[in-house]
Tab-separated table of C-alpha atoms in Angstrom:
chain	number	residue	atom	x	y	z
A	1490	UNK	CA	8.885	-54.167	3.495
A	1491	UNK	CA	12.361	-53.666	2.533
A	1492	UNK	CA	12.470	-54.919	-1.569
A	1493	UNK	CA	9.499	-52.920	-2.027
A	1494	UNK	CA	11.113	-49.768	-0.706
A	1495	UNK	CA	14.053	-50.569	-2.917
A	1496	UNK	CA	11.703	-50.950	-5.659
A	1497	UNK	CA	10.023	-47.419	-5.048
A	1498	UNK	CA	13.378	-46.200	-4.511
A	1499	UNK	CA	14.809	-47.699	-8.067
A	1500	UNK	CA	11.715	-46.192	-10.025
A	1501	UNK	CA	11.980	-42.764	-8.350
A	1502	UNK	CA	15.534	-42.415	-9.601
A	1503	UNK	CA	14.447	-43.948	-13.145
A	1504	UNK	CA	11.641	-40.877	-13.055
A	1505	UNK	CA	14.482	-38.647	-12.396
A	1506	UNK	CA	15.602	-39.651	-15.953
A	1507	UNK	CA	18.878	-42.327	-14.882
A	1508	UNK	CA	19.216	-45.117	-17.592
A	1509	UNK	CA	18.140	-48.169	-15.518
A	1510	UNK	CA	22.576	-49.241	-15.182
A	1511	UNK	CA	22.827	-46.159	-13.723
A	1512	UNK	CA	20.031	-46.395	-11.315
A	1513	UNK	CA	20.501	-49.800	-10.668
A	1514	UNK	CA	24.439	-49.173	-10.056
A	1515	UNK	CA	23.173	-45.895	-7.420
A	1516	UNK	CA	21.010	-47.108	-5.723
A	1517	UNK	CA	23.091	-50.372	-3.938
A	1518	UNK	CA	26.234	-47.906	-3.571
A	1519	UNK	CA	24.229	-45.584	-1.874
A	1520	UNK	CA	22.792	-48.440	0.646
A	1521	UNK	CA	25.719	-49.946	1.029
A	1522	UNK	CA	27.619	-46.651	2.101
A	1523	UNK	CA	25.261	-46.209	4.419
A	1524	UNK	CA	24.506	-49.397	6.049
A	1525	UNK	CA	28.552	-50.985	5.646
A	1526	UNK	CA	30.097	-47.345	6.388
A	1527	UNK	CA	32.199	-48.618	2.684
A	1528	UNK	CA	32.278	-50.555	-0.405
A	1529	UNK	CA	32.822	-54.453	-1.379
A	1530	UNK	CA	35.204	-55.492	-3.899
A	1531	UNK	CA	32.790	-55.009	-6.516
A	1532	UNK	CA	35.330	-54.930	-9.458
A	1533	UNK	CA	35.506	-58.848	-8.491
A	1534	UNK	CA	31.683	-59.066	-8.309
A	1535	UNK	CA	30.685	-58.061	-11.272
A	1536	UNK	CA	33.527	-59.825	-13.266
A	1537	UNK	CA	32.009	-62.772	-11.446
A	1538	UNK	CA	29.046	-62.298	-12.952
A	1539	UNK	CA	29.865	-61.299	-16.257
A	1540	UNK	CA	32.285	-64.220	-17.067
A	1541	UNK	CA	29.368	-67.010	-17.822
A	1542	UNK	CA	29.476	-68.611	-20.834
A	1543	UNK	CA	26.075	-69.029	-21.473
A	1544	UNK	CA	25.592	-65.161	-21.675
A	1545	UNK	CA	27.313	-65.240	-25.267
A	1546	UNK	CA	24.013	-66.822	-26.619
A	1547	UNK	CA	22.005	-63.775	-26.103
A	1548	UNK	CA	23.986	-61.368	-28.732
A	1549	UNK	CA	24.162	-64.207	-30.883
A	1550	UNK	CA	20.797	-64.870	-31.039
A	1551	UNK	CA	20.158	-61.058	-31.332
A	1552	UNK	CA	22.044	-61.061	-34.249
A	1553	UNK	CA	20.149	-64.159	-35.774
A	1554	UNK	CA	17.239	-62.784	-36.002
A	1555	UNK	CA	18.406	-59.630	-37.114
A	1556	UNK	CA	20.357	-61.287	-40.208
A	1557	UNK	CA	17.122	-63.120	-40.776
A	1558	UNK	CA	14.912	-59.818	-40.406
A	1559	UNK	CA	17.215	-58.129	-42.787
A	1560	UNK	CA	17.089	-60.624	-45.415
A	1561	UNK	CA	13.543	-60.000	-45.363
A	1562	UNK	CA	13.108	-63.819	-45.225
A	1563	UNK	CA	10.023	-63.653	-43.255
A	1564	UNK	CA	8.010	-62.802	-46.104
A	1565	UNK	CA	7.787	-66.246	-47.202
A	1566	UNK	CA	6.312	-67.276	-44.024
A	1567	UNK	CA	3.448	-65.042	-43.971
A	1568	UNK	CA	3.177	-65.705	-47.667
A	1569	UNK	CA	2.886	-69.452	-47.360
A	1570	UNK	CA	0.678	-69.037	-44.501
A	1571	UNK	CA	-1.768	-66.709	-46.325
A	1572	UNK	CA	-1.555	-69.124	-49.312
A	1573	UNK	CA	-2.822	-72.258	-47.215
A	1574	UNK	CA	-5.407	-70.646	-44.963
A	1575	UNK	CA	-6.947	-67.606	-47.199
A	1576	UNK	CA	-9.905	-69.269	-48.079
A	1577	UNK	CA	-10.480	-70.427	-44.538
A	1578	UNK	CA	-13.266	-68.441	-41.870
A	1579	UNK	CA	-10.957	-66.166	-40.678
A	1580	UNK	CA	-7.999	-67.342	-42.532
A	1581	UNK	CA	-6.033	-64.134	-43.750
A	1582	UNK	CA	-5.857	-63.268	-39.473
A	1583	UNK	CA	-4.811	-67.103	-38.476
A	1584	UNK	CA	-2.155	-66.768	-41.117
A	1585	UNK	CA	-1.059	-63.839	-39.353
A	1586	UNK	CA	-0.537	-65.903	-36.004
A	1587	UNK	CA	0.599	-69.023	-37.812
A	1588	UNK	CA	3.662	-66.674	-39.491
A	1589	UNK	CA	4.086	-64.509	-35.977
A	1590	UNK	CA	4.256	-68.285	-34.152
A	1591	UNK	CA	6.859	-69.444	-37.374
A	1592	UNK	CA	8.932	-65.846	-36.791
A	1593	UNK	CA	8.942	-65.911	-32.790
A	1594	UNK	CA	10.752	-69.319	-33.384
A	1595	UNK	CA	13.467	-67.031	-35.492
A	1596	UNK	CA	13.773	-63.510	-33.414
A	1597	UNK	CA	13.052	-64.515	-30.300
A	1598	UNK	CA	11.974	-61.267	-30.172
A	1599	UNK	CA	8.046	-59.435	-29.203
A	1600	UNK	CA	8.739	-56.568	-31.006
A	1601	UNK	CA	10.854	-57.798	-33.936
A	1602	UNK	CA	7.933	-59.893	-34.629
A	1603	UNK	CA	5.117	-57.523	-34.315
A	1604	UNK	CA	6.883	-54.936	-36.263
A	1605	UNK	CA	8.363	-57.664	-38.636
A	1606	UNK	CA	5.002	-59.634	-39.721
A	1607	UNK	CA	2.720	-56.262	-39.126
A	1608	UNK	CA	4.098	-54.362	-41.827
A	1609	UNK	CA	3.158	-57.348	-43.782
A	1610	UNK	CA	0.326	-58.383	-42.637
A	1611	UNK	CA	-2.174	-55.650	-41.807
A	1612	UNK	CA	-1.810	-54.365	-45.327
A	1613	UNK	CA	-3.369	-57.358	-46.280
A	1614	UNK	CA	-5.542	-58.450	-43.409
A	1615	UNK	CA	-7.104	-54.842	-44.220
A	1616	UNK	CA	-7.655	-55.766	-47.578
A	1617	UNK	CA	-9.890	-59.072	-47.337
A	1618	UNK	CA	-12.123	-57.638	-44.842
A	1619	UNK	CA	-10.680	-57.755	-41.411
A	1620	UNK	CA	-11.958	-55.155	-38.491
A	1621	UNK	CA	-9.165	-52.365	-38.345
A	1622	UNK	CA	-9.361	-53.737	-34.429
A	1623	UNK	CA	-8.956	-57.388	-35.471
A	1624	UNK	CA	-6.171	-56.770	-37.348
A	1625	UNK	CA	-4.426	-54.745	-34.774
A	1626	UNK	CA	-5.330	-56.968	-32.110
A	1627	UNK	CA	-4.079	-60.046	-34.165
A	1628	UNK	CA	-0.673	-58.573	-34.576
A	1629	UNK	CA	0.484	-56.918	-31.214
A	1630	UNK	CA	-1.063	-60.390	-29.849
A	1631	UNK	CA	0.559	-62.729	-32.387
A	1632	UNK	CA	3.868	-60.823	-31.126
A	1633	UNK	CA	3.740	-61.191	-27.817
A	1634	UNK	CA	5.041	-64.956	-28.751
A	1635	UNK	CA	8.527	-64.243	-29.596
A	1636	UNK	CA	9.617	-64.130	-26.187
A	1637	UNK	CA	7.725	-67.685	-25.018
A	1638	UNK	CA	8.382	-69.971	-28.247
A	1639	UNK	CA	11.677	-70.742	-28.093
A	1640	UNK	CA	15.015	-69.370	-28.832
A	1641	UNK	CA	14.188	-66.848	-26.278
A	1642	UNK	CA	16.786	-64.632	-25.357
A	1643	UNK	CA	14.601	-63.203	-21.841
A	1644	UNK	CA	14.483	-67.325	-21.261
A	1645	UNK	CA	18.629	-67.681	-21.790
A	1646	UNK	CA	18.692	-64.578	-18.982
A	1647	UNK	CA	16.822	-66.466	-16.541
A	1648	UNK	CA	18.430	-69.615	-17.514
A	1649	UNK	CA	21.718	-67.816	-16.642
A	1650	UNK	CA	20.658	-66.121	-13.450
A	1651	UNK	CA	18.853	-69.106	-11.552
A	1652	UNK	CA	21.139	-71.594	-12.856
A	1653	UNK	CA	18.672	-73.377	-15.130
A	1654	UNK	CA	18.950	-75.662	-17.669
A	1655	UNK	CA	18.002	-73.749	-21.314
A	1656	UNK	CA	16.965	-76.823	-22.837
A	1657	UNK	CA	14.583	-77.626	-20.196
A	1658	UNK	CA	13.165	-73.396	-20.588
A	1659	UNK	CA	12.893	-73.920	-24.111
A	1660	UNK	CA	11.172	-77.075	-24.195
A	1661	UNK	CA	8.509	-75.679	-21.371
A	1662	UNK	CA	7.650	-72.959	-23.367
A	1663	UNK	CA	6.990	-74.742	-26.571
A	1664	UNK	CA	3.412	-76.121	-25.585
A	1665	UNK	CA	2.186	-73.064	-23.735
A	1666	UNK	CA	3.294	-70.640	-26.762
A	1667	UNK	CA	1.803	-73.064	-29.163
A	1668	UNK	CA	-1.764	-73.293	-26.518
A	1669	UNK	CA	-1.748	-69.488	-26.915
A	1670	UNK	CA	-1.071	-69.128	-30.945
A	1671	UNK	CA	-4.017	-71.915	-30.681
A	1672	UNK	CA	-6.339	-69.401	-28.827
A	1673	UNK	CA	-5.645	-66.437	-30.740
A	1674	UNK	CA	-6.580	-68.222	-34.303
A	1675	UNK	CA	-9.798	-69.817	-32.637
A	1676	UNK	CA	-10.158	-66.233	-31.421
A	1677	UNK	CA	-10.357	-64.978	-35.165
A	1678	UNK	CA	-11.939	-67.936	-36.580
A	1679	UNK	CA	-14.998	-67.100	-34.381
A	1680	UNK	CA	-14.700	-62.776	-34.698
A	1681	UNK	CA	-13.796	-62.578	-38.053
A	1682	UNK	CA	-15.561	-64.827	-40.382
A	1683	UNK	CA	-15.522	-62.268	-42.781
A	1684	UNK	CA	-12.028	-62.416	-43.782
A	1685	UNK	CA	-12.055	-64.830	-46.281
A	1686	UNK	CA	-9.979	-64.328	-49.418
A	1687	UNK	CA	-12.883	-64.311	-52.330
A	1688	UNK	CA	-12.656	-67.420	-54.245
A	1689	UNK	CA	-11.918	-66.351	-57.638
A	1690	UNK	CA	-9.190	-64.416	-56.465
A	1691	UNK	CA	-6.247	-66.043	-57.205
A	1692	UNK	CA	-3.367	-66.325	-54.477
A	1693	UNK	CA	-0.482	-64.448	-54.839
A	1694	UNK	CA	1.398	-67.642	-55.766
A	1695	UNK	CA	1.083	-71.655	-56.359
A	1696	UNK	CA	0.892	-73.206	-52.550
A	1697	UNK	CA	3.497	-75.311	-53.345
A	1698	UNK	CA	5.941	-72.319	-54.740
A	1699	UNK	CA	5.345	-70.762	-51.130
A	1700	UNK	CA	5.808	-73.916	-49.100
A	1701	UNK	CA	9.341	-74.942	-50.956
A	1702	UNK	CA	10.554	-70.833	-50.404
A	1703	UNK	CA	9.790	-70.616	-46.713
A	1704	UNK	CA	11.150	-74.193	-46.265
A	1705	UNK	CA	14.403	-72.432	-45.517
A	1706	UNK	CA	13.059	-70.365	-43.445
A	1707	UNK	CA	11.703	-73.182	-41.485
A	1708	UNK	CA	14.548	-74.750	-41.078
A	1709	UNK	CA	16.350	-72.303	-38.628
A	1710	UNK	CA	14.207	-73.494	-35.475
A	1711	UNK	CA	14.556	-76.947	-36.530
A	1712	UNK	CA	18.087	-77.057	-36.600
A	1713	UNK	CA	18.884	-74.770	-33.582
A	1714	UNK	CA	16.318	-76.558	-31.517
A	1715	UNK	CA	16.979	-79.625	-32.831
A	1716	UNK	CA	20.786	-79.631	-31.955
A	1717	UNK	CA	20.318	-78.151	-28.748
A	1718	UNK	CA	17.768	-81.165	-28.195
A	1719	UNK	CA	19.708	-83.728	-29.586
A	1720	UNK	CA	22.952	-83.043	-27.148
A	1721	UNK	CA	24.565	-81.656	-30.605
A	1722	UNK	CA	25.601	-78.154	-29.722
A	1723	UNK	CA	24.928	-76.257	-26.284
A	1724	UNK	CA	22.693	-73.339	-26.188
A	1725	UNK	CA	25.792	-70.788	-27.133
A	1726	UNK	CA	27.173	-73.329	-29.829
A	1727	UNK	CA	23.437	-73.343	-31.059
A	1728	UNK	CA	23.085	-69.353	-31.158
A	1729	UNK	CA	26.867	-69.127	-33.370
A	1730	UNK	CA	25.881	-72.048	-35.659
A	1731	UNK	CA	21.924	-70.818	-36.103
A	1732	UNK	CA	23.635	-67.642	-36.960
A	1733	UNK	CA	26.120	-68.643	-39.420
A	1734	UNK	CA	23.261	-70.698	-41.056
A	1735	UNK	CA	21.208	-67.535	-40.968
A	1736	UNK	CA	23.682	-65.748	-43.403
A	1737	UNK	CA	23.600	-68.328	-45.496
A	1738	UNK	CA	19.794	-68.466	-46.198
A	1739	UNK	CA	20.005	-64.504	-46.709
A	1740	UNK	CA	23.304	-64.355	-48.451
A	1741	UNK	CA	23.508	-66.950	-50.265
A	1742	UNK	CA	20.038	-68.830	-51.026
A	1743	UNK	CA	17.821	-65.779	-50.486
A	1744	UNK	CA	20.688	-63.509	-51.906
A	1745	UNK	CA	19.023	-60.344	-49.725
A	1746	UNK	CA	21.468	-59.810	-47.385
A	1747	UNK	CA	24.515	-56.821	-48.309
A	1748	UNK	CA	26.817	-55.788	-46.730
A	1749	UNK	CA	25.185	-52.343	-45.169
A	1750	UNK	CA	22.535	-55.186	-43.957
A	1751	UNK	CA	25.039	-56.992	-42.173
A	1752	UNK	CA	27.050	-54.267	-40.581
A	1753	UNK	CA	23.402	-52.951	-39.422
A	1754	UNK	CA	22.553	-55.786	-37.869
A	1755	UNK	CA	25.633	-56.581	-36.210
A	1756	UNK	CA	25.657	-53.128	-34.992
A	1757	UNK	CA	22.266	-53.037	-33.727
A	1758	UNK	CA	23.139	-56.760	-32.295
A	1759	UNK	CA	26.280	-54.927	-30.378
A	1760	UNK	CA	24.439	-51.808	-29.391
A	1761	UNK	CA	21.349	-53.697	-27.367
A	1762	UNK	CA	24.044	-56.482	-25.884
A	1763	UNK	CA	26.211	-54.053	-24.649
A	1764	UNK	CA	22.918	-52.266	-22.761
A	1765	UNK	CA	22.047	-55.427	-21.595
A	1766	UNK	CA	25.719	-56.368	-20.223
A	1767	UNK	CA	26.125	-53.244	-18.208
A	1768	UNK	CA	22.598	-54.190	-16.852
A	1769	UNK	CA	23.786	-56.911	-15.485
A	1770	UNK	CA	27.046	-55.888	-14.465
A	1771	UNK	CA	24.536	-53.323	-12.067
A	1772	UNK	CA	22.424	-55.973	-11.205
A	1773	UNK	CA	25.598	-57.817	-9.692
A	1774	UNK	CA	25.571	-55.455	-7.117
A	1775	UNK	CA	22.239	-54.625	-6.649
A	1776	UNK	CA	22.067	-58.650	-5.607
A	1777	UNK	CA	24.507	-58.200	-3.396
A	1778	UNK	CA	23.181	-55.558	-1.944
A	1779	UNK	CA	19.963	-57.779	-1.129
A	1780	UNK	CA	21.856	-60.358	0.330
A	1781	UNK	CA	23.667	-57.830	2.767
A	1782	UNK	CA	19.864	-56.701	3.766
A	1783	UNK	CA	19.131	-60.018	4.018
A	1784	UNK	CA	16.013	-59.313	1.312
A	1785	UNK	CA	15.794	-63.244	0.470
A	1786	UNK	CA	15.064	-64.245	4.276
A	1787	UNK	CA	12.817	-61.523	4.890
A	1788	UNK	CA	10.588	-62.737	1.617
A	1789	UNK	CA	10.718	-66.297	2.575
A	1790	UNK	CA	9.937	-65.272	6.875
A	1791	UNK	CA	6.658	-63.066	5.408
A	1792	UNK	CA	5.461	-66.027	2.993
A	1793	UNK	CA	5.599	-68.424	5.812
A	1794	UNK	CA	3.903	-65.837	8.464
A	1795	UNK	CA	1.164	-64.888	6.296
A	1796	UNK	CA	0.447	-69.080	5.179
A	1797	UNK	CA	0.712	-67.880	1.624
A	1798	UNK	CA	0.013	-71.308	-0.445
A	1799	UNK	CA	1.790	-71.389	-3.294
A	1800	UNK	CA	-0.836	-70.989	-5.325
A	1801	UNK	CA	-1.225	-67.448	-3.588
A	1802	UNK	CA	2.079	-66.591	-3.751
A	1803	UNK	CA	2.283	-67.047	-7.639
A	1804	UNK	CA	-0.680	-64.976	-8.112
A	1805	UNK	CA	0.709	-62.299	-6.106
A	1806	UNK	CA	3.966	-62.382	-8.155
A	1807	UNK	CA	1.973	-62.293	-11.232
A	1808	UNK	CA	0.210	-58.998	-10.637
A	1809	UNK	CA	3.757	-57.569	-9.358
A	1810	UNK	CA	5.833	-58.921	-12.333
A	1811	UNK	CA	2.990	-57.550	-14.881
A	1812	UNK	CA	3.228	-54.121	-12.830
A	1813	UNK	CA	6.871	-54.114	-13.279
A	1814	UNK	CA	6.131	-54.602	-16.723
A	1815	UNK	CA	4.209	-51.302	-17.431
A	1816	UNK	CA	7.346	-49.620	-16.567
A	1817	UNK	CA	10.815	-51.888	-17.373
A	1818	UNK	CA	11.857	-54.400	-20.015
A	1819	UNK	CA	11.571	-58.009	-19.250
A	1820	UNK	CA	16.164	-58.063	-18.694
A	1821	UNK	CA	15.708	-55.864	-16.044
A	1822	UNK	CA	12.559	-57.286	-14.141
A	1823	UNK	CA	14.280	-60.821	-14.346
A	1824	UNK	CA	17.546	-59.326	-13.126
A	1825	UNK	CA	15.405	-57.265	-10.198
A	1826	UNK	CA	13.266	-59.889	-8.649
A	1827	UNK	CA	15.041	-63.354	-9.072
A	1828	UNK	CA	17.997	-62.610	-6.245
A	1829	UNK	CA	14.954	-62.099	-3.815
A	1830	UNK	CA	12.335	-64.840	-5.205
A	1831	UNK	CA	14.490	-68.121	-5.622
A	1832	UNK	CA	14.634	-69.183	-1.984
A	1833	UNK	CA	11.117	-68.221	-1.573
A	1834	UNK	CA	10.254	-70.708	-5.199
A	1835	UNK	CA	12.718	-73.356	-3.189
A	1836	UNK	CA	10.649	-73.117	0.272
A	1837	UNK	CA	7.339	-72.900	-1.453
A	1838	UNK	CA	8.526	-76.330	-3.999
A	1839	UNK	CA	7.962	-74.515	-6.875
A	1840	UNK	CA	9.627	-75.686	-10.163
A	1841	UNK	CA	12.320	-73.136	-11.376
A	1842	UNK	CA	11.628	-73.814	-14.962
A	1843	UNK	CA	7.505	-73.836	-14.567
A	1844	UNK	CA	8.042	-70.449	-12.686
A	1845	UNK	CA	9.832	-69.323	-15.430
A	1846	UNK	CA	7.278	-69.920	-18.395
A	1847	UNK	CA	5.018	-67.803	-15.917
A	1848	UNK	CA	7.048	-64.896	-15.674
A	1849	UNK	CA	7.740	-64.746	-19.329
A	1850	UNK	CA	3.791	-64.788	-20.184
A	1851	UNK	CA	2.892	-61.718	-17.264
A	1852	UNK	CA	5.832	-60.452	-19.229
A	1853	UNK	CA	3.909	-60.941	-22.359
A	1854	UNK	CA	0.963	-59.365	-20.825
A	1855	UNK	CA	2.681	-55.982	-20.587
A	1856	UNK	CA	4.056	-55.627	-24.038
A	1857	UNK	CA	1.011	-55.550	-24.851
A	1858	UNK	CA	-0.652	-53.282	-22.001
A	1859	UNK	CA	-2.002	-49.865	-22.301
A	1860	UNK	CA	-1.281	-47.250	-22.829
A	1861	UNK	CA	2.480	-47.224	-24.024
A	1862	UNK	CA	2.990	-51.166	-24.322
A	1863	UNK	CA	6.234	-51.257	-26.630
A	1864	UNK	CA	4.050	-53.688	-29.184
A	1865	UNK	CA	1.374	-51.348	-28.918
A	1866	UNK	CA	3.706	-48.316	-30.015
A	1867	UNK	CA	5.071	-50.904	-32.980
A	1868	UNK	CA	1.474	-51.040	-34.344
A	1869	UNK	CA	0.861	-47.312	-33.835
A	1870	UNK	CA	4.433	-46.576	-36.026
A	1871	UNK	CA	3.167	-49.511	-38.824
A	1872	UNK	CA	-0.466	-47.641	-39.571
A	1873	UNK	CA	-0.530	-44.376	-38.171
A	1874	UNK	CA	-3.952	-45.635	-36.386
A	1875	UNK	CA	-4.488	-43.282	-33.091
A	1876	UNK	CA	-2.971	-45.279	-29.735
A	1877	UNK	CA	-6.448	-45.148	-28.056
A	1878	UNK	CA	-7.959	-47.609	-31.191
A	1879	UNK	CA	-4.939	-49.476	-30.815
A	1880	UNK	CA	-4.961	-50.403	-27.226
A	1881	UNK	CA	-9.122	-51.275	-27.156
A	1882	UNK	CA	-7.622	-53.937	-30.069
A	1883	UNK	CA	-5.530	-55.946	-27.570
A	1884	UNK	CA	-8.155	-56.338	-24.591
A	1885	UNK	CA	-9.632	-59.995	-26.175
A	1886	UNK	CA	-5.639	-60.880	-26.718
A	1887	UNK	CA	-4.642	-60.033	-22.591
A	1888	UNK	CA	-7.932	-61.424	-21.518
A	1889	UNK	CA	-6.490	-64.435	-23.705
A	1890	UNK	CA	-2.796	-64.327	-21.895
A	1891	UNK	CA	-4.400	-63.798	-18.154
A	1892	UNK	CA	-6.443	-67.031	-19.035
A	1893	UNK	CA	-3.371	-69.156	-20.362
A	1894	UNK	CA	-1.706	-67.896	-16.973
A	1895	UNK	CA	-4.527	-69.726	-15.127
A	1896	UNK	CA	-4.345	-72.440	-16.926
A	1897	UNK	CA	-0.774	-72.989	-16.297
A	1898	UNK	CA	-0.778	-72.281	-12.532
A	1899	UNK	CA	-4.003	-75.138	-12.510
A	1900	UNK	CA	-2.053	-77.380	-14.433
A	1901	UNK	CA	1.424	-77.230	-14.378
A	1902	UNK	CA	2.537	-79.815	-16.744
A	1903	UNK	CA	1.160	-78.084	-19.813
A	1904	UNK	CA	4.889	-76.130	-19.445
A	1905	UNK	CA	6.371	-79.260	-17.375
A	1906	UNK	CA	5.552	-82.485	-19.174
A	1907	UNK	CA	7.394	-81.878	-22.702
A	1908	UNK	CA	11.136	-81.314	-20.536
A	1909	UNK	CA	10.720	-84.532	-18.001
A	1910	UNK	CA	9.513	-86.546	-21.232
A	1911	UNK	CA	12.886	-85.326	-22.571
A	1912	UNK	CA	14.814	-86.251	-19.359
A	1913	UNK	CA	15.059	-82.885	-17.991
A	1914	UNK	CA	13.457	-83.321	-14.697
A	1915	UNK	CA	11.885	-85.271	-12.164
């Protein structure tokens, strides 16, 4: 089958040690050399594909949740969590996944909010009497929710790519992120009953005090969401004013933001955008490529021939999307399959935007899968535990994700319902 030779063939030359541009910029030159006898006006291709306006939302939001990271303002989140649940069963680990659910809302970002809430949180998870495994578990979990509860810059990528409304992504993702956070604090209510904050020990501050400081904090979702909701702002106009209002909770109401903070973050902003642009840029012609093998047509011919239901044919794209995941980033896997899967989702009937939630929780699933799971690594750098205890912590959390995955293929309007109440879709 061709894409799956031009699959093997992409990963051999990333073993060689390409960056993935480079390999995927290669490998369609060298096909297209071979089976064109020359080369396309790709110049005019991939400015084609760079100039959408929607693609200035993802460095934006980058740099959002960088500002807000660097401001350290998500220490009021996981301190008013642990102030309201720390005397419940399990309380000091659902605070965990109440402030990773709050921060995933900010970053938009897996690993900015395992690494961001962990270095918090385990310290004190640790502390009341949670298993070193629960508390491991809890966090690489919790933090596989920045890149389903929305802003979501993976979800602006495949907004961009299949031509999909963002508001309708970001709405479909809000119930199934929130379903999951719901699972993983049952999950330690039931595990962990031991982690109860003693009750003459005070709480690091009044409950109130901790509310009115992360209200800020709070706020950024609310009014990014909110205007993109509300027809205010557009997903890009959302991502420049959620940013500007970021700097002002750090600079100016938090007063933790400097200079050396911001410069930081807008390099580090820069530095991933500019990977992810010349990604693209490659994938441009890697697309093309498929169309000139006619990749799309051969899909949809072999789902038809084999009587795949669609049913089938999402489970089978499940297991290969979470494969993918073991090895590439979630930019790249979007950027790889959708050229060859979207007339095979429009024969089949099956929603763009319900496909979407699906690929971003497989996508989920490997962050978090052994042995060298990018979240996994994040909670290895925090506490210096060995990888092997870390990665038995997260089998209960992928068991968790594979089951939400279910769910959502049985019932599709647990992603679908929230956008077509809000006029998205049919």
């Amino acid at each position: 089958m061709t894409f799956l030779l031009l699959l093997a063939a992409l990963f051999v030359l990333l073993y060689l040690g390409l960056p993935m541009f480079a390999a995927l910029f290669l490998l369609p030159l060298a096909v297209l050399l071979y089976v064109e006898g020359g080369l396309p006006a790709l110049g005019e291709l991939v400015i084609g594909q760079l100039d959408g306006y929607l693609l200035v939302a993802i460095p934006l939001f980058m740099l959002m949740a960088h500002v807000m990271v660097r401001g350290r303002v998500v220490d009021d989140l996981y301190a008013a969590a642990f102030s309201l649940l720390r005397g419940v069963r399990g309380g000091v680990g659902i605070a965990t996944v109440a402030a990773c659910t709050i921060f995933a809302a900010i970053s938009g970002s897996s690993v900015a909010t395992a690494l961001t809430v962990g270095k918090i949180a385990i310290p004190q998870m640790l502390r009341y009497g949670m298993s070193r495994k629960g508390a491991f578990g809890v966090v690489a979990g919790g933090g596989t929710l920045g890149i389903l509860i929305p802003p979501s810059a993976p979800m602006v990528l495949y907004a961009y790519v299949t031509e999909t409304s963002v508001g309708a992504l970001f709405l479909a993702g809000l119930i199934p992120g929130l379903m999951m956070a719901v699972m993983f604090a049952l999950y330690c209510f039931i595990t962990e009953g031991r982690a109860v904050a003693p009750a003459d020990d005070p709480p690091p501050e009044n409950i109130a005090v901790s509310l009115r400081r992360a209200g800020w904090s709070l706020s950024l979702p609310i009014f990014v969401l909110g205007g993109i909701y509300l027809g205010i702002f557009t997903a890009t106009e959302a991502a420049g004013t959620g940013t500007l209002y970021a700097l002002l909770i750090a600079a100016l109401i938090y007063k933790t933001m400097t200079w050396r903070d911001l410069i930081d973050g807008v390099q580090e902003a820069t530095r991933t955008s500019a990977m992810l642009l010349m990604i693209i840029a490659a994938a441009a012609i890697y697309g093309y490529m498929l169309t000139k093998l006619r990749v799309p047509q051969e899909l949809t011919a072999l789902v038809l021939d084999w009587g795949l239901s669609r049913t089938g044919f999402l489970i089978a794209m499940m297991v290969l999307l979470f494969l993918l995941g073991l090895v590439l980033e979630s930019f790249s896997i979007i950027l790889l399959t959708m050229p060859a899967i979207l007339p095979v989702l429009a024969q089949l009937g099956i929603d763009k935007v319900w496909y979407g939630i699906l690929l971003t929780i497989s996508l989920e699933m490997a962050l978090i899968s052994p042995p060298v799971a990018m979240n996994l690594v994040v909670i290895k750098a925090i506490t210096g535990a060995p990888l092997a205890e870390v990665n038995q912590s997260i089998i209960p959390y992928m068991l968790m994700l594979a089951f939400g995955t279910a769910l959502l293929i049985i019932f599709p309007d647990i992603a679908l319902w929230l956008p077509r109440v809000a006029g998205y879709g049919g």
